[in-house]
PDB file of N, CA and C and ligand atoms in Angstrom:
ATOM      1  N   UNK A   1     151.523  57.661 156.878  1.00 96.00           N
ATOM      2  CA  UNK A   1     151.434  58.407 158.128  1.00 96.00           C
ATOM      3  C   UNK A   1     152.267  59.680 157.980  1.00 96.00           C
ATOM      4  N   UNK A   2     151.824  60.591 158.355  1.00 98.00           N
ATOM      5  CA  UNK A   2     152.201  61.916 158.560  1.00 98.00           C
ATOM      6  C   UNK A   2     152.332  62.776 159.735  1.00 98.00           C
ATOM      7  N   UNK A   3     153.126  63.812 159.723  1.00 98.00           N
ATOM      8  CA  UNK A   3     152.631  64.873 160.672  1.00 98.00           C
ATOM      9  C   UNK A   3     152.861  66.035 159.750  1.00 98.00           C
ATOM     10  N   UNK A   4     153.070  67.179 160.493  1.00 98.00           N
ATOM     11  CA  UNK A   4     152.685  68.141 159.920  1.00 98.00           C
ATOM     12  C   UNK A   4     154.366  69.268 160.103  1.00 98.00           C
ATOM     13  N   UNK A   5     154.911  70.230 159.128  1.00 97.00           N
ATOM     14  CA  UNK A   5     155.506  71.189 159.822  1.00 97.00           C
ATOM     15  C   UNK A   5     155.544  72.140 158.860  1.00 97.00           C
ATOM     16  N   UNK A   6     155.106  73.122 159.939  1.00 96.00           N
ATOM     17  CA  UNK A   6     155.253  74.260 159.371  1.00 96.00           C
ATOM     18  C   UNK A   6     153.332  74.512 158.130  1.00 96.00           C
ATOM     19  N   UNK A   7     152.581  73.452 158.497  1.00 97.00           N
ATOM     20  CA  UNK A   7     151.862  73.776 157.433  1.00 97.00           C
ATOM     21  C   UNK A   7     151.600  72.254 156.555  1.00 97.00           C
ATOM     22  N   UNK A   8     153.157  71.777 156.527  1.00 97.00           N
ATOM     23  CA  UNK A   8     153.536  70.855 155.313  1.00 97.00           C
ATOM     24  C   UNK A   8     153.449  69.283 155.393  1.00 97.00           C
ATOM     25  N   UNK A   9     153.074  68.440 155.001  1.00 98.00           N
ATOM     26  CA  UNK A   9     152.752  67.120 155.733  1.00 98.00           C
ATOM     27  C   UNK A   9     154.322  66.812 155.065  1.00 98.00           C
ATOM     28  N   UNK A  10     154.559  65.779 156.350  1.00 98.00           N
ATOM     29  CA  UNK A  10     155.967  65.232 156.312  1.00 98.00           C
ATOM     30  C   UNK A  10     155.771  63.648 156.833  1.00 98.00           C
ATOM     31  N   UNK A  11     156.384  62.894 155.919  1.00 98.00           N
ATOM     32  CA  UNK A  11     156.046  61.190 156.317  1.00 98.00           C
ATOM     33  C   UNK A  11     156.845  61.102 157.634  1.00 98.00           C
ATOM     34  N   UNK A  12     156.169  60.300 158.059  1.00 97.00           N
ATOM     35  CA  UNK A  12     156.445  59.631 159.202  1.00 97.00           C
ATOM     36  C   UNK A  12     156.584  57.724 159.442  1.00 97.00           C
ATOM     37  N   UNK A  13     157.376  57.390 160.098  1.00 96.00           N
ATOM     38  CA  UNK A  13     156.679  55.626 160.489  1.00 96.00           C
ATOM     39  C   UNK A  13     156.878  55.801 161.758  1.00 96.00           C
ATOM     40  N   UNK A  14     157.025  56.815 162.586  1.00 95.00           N
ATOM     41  CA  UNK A  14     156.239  56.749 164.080  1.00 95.00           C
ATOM     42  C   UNK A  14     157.490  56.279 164.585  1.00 95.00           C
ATOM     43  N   UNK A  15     158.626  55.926 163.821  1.00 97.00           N
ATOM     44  CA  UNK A  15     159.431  55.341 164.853  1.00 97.00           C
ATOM     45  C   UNK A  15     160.618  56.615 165.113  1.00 97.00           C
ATOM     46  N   UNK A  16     160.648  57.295 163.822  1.00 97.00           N
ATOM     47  CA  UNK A  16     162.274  57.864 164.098  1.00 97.00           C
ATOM     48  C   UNK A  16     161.605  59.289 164.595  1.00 97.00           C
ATOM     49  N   UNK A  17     162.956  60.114 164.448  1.00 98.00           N
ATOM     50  CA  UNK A  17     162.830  61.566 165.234  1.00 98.00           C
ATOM     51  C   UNK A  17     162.322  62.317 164.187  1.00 98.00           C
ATOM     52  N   UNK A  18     161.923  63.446 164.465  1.00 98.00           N
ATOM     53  CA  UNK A  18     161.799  64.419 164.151  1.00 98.00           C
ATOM     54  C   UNK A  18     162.877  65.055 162.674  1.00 98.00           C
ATOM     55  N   UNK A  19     163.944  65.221 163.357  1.00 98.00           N
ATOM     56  CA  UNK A  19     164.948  65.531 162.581  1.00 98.00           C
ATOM     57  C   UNK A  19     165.396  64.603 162.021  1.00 98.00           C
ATOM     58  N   UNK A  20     165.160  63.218 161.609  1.00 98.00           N
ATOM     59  CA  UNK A  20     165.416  62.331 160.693  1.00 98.00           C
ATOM     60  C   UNK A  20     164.372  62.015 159.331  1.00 98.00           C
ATOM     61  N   UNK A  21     162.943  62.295 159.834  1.00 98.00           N
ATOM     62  CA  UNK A  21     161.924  62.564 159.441  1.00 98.00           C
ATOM     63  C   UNK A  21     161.920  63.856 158.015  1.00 98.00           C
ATOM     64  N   UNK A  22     162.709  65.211 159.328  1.00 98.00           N
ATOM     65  CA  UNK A  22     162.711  66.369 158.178  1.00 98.00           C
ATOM     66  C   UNK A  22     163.996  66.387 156.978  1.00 98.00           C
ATOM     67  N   UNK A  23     164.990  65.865 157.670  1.00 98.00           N
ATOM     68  CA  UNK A  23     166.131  65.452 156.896  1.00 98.00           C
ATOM     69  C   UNK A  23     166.037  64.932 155.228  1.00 98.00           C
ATOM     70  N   UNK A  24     164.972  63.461 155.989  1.00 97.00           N
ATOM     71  CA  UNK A  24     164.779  62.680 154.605  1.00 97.00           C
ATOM     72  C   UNK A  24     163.661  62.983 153.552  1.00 97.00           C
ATOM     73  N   UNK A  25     163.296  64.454 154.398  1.00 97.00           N
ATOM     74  CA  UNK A  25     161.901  65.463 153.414  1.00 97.00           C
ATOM     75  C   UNK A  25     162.797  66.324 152.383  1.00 97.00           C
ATOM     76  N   UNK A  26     164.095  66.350 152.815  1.00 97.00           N
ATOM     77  CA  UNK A  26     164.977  67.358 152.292  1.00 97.00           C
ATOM     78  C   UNK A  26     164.628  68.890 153.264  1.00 97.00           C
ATOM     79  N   UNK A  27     164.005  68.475 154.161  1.00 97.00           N
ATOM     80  CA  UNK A  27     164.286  70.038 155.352  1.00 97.00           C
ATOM     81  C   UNK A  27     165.403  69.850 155.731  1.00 97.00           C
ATOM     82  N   UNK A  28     166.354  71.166 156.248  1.00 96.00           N
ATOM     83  CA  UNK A  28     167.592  70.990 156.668  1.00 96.00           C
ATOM     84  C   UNK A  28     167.479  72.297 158.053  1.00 96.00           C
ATOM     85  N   UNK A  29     166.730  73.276 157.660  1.00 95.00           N
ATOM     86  CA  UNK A  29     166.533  73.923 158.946  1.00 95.00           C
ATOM     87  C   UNK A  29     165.557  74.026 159.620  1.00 95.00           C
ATOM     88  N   UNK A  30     164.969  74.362 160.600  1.00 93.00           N
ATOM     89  CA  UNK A  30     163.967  74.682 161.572  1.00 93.00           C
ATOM     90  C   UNK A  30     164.014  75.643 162.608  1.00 93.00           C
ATOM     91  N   UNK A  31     164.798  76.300 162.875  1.00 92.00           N
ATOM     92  CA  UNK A  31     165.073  77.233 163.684  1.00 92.00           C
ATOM     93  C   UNK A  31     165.916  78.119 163.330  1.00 92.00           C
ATOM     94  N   UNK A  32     165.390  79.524 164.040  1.00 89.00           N
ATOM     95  CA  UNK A  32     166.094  80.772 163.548  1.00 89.00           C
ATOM     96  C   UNK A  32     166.482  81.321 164.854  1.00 89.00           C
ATOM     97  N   UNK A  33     167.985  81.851 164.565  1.00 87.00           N
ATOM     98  CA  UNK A  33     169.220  82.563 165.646  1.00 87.00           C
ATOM     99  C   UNK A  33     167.939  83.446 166.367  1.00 87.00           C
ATOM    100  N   UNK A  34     168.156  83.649 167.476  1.00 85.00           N
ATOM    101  CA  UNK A  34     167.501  85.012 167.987  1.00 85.00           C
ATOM    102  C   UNK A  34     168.673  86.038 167.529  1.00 85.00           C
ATOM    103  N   UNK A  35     170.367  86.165 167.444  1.00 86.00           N
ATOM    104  CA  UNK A  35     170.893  87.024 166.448  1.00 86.00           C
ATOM    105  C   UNK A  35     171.082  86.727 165.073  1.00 86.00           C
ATOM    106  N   UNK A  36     170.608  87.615 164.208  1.00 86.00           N
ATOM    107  CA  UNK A  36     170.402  87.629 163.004  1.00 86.00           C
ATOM    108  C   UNK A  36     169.960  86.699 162.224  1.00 86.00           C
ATOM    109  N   UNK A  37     169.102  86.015 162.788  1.00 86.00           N
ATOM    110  CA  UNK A  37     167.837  85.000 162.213  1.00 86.00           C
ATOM    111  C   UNK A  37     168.296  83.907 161.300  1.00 86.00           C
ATOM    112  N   UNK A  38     169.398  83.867 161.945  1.00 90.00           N
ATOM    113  CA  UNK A  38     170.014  82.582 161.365  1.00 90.00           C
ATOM    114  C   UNK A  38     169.281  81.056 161.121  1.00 90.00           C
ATOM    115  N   UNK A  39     169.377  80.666 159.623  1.00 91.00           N
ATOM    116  CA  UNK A  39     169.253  78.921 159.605  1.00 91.00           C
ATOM    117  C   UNK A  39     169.485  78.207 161.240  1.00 91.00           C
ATOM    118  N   UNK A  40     169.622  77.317 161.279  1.00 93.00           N
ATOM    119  CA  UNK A  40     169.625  76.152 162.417  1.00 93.00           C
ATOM    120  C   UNK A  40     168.841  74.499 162.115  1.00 93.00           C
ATOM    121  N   UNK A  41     169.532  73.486 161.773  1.00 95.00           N
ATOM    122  CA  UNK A  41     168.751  72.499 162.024  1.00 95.00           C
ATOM    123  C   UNK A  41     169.235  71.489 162.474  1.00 95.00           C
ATOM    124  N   UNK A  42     170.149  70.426 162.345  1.00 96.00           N
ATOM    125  CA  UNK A  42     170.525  69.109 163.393  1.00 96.00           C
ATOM    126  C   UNK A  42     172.328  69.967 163.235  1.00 96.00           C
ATOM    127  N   UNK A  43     172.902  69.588 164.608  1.00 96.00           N
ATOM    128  CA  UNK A  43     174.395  69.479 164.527  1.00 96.00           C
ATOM    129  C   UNK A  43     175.032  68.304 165.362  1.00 96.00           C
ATOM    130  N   UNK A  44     174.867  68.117 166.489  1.00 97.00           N
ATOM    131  CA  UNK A  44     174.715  67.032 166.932  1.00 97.00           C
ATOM    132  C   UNK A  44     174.235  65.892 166.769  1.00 97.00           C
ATOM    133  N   UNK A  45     173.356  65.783 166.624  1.00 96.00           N
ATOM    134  CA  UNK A  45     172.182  64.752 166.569  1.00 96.00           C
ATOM    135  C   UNK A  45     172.508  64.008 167.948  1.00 96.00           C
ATOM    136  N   UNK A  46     172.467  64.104 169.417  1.00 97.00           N
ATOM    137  CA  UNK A  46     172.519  63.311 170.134  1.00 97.00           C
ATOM    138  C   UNK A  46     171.845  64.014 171.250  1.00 97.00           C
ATOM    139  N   UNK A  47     171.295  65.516 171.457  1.00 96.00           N
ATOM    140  CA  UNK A  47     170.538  66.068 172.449  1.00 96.00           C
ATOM    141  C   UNK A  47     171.912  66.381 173.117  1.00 96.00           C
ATOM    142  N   UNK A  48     172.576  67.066 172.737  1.00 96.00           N
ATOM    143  CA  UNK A  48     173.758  67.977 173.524  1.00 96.00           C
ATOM    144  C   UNK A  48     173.406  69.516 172.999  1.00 96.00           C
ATOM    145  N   UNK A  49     173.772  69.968 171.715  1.00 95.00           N
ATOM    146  CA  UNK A  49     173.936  71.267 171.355  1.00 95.00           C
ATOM    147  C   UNK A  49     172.615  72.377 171.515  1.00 95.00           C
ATOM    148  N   UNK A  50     171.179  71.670 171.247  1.00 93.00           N
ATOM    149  CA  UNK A  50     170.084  72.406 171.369  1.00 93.00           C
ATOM    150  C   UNK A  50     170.143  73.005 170.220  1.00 93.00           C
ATOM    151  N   UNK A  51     170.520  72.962 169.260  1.00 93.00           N
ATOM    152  CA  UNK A  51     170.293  73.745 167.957  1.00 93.00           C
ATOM    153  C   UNK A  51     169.455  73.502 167.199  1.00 93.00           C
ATOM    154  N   UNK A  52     168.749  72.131 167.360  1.00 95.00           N
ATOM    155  CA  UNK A  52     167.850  71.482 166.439  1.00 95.00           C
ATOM    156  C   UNK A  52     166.064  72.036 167.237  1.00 95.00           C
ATOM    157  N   UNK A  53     166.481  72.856 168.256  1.00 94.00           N
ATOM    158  CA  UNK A  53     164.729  72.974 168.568  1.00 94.00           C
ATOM    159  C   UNK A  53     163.694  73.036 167.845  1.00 94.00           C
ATOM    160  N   UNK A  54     162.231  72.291 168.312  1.00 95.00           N
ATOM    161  CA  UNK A  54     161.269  73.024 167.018  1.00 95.00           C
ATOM    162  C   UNK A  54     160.065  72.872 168.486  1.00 95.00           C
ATOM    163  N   UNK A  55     159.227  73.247 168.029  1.00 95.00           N
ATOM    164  CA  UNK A  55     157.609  73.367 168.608  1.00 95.00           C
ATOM    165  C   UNK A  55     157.848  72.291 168.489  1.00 95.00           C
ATOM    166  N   UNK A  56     156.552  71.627 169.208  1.00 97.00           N
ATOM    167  CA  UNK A  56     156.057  70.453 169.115  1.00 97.00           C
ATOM    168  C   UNK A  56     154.615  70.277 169.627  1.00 97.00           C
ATOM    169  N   UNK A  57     154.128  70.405 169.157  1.00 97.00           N
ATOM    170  CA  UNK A  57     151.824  70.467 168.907  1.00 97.00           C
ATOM    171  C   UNK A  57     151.888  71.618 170.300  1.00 97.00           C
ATOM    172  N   UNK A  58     152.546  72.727 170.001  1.00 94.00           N
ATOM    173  CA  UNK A  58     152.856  73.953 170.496  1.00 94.00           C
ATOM    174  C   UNK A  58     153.487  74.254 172.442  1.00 94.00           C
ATOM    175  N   UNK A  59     154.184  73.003 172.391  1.00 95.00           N
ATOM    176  CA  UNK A  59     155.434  72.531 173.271  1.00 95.00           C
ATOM    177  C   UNK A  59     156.737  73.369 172.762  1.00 95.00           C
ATOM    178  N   UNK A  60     157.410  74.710 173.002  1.00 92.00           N
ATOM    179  CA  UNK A  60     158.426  75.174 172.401  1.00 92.00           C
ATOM    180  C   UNK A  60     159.657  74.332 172.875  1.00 92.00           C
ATOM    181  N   UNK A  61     160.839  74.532 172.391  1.00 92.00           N
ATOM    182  CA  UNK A  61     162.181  73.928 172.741  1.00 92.00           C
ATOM    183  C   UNK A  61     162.223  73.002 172.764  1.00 92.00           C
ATOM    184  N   UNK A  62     161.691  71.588 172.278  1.00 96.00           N
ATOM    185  CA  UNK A  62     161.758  70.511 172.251  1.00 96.00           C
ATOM    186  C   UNK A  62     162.771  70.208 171.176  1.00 96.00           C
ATOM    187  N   UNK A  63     163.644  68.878 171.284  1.00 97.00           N
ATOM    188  CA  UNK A  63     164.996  68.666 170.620  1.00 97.00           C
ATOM    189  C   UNK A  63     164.364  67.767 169.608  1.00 97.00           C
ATOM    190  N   UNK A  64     164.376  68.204 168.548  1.00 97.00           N
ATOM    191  CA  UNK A  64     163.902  67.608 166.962  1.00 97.00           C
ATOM    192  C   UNK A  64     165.132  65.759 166.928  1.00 97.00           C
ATOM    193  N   UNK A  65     166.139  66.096 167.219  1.00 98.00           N
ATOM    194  CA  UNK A  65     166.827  64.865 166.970  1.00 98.00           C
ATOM    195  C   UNK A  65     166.465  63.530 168.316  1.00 98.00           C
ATOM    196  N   UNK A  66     165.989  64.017 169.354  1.00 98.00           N
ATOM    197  CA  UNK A  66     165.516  63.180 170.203  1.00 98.00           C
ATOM    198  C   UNK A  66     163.884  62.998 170.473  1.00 98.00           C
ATOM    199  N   UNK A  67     163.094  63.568 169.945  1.00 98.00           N
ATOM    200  CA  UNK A  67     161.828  63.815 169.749  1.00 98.00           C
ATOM    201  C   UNK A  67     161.282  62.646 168.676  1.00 98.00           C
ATOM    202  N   UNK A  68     160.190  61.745 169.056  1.00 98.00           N
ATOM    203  CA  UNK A  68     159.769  61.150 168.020  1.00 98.00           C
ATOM    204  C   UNK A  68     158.979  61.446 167.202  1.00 98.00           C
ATOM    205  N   UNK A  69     158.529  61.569 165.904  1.00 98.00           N
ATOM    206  CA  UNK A  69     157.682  62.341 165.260  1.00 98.00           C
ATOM    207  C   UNK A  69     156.867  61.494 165.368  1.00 98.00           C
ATOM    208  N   UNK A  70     155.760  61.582 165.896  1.00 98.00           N
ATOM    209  CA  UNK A  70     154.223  60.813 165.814  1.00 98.00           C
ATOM    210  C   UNK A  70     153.117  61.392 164.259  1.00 98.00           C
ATOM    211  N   UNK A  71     152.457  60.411 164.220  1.00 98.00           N
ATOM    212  CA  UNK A  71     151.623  60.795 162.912  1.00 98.00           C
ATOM    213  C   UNK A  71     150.882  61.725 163.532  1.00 98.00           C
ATOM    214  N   UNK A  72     150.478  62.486 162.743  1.00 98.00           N
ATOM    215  CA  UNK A  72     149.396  63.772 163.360  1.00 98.00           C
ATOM    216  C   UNK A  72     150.054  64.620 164.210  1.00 98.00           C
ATOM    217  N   UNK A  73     151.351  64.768 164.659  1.00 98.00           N
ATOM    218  CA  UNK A  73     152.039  65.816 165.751  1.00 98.00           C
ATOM    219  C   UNK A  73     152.065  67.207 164.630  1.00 98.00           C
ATOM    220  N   UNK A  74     152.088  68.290 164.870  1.00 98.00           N
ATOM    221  CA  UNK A  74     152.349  69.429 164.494  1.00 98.00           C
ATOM    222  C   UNK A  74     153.397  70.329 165.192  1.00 98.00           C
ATOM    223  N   UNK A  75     154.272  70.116 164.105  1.00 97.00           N
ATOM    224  CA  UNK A  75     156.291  71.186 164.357  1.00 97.00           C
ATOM    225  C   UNK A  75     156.286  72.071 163.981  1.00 97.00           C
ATOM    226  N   UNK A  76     156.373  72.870 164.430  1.00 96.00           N
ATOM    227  CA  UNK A  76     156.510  74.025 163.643  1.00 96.00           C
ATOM    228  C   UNK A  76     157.856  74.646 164.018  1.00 96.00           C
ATOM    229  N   UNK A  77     158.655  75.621 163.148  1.00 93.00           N
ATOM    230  CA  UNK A  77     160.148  76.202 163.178  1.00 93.00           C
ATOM    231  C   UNK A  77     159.943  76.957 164.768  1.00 93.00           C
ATOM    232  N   UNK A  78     161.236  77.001 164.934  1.00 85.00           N
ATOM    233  CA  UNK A  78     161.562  77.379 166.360  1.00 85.00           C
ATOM    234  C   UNK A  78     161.767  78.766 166.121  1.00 85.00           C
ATOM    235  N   UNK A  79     161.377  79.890 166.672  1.00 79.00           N
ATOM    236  CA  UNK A  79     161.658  81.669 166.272  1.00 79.00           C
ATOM    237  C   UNK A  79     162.102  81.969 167.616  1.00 79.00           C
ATOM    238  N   UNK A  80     163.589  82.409 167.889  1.00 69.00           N
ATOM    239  CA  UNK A  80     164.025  82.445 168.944  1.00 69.00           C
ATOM    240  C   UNK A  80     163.568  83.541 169.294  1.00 69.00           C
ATOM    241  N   UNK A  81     163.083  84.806 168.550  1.00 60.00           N
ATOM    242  CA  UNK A  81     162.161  86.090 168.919  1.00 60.00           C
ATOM    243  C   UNK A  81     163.043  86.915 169.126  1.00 60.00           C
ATOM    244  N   UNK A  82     164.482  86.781 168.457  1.00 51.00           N
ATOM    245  CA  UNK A  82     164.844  88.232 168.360  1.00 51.00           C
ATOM    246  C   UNK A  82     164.600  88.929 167.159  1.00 51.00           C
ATOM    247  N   UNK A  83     165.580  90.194 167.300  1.00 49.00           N
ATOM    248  CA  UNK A  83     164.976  91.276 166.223  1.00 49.00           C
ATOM    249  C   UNK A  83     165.592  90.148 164.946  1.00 49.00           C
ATOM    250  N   UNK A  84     164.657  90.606 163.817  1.00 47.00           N
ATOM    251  CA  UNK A  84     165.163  90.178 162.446  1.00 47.00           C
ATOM    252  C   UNK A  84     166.247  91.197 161.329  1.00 47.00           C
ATOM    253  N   UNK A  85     167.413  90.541 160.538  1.00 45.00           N
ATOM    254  CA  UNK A  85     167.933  91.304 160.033  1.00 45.00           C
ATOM    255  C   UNK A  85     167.258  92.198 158.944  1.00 45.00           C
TER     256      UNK A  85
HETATM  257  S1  FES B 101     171.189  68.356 167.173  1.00 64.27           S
HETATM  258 FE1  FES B 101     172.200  68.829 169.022  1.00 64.27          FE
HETATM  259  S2  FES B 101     170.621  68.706 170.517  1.00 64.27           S
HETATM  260 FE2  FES B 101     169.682  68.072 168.676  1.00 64.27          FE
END
């Protein structure tokens, strides 16, 4: 089972998050600073900090560490839409 991010199929067993999912893919970021397009991917892990956002089957701001990754969901990186360095 899979979903998808960014393009890239990423295993899944439907049970864990998102960000445990990309972790054990060896992803470590998913989101970029709106200043200076900074990395971003889990710091918390408990749905406090918001740093871990990603899309979700084109749902923006959704929290990757509390989010379950379902097979077939599509994540894509979070672009906070500021200017790039
Ligand atoms: S890592 Fe802090 S809210 Fe997800």
């Amino acid at each position: 089972m899979t979903f998808t991010f960014d393009g890239r199929p990423v295993p899944t067993d439907g049970r864990r998050t998102i960000a445990a999912a990309l972790l054990a893919a060896g992803i470590r970021s998913w989101r970029r600073t709106r200043v200076g397009a900074r990395p971003r991917g889990i710091f918390c892990g408990i749905g406090i900090c918001f740093d871990c956002l990603v899309r979700v089957n084109g749902t923006p701001s959704q929290r990757a560490c509390l989010v379950v990754a379902r097979p077939g969901d599509v994540v894509e990186t979070h672009d906070d839409g500021g200017p790039r360095p």
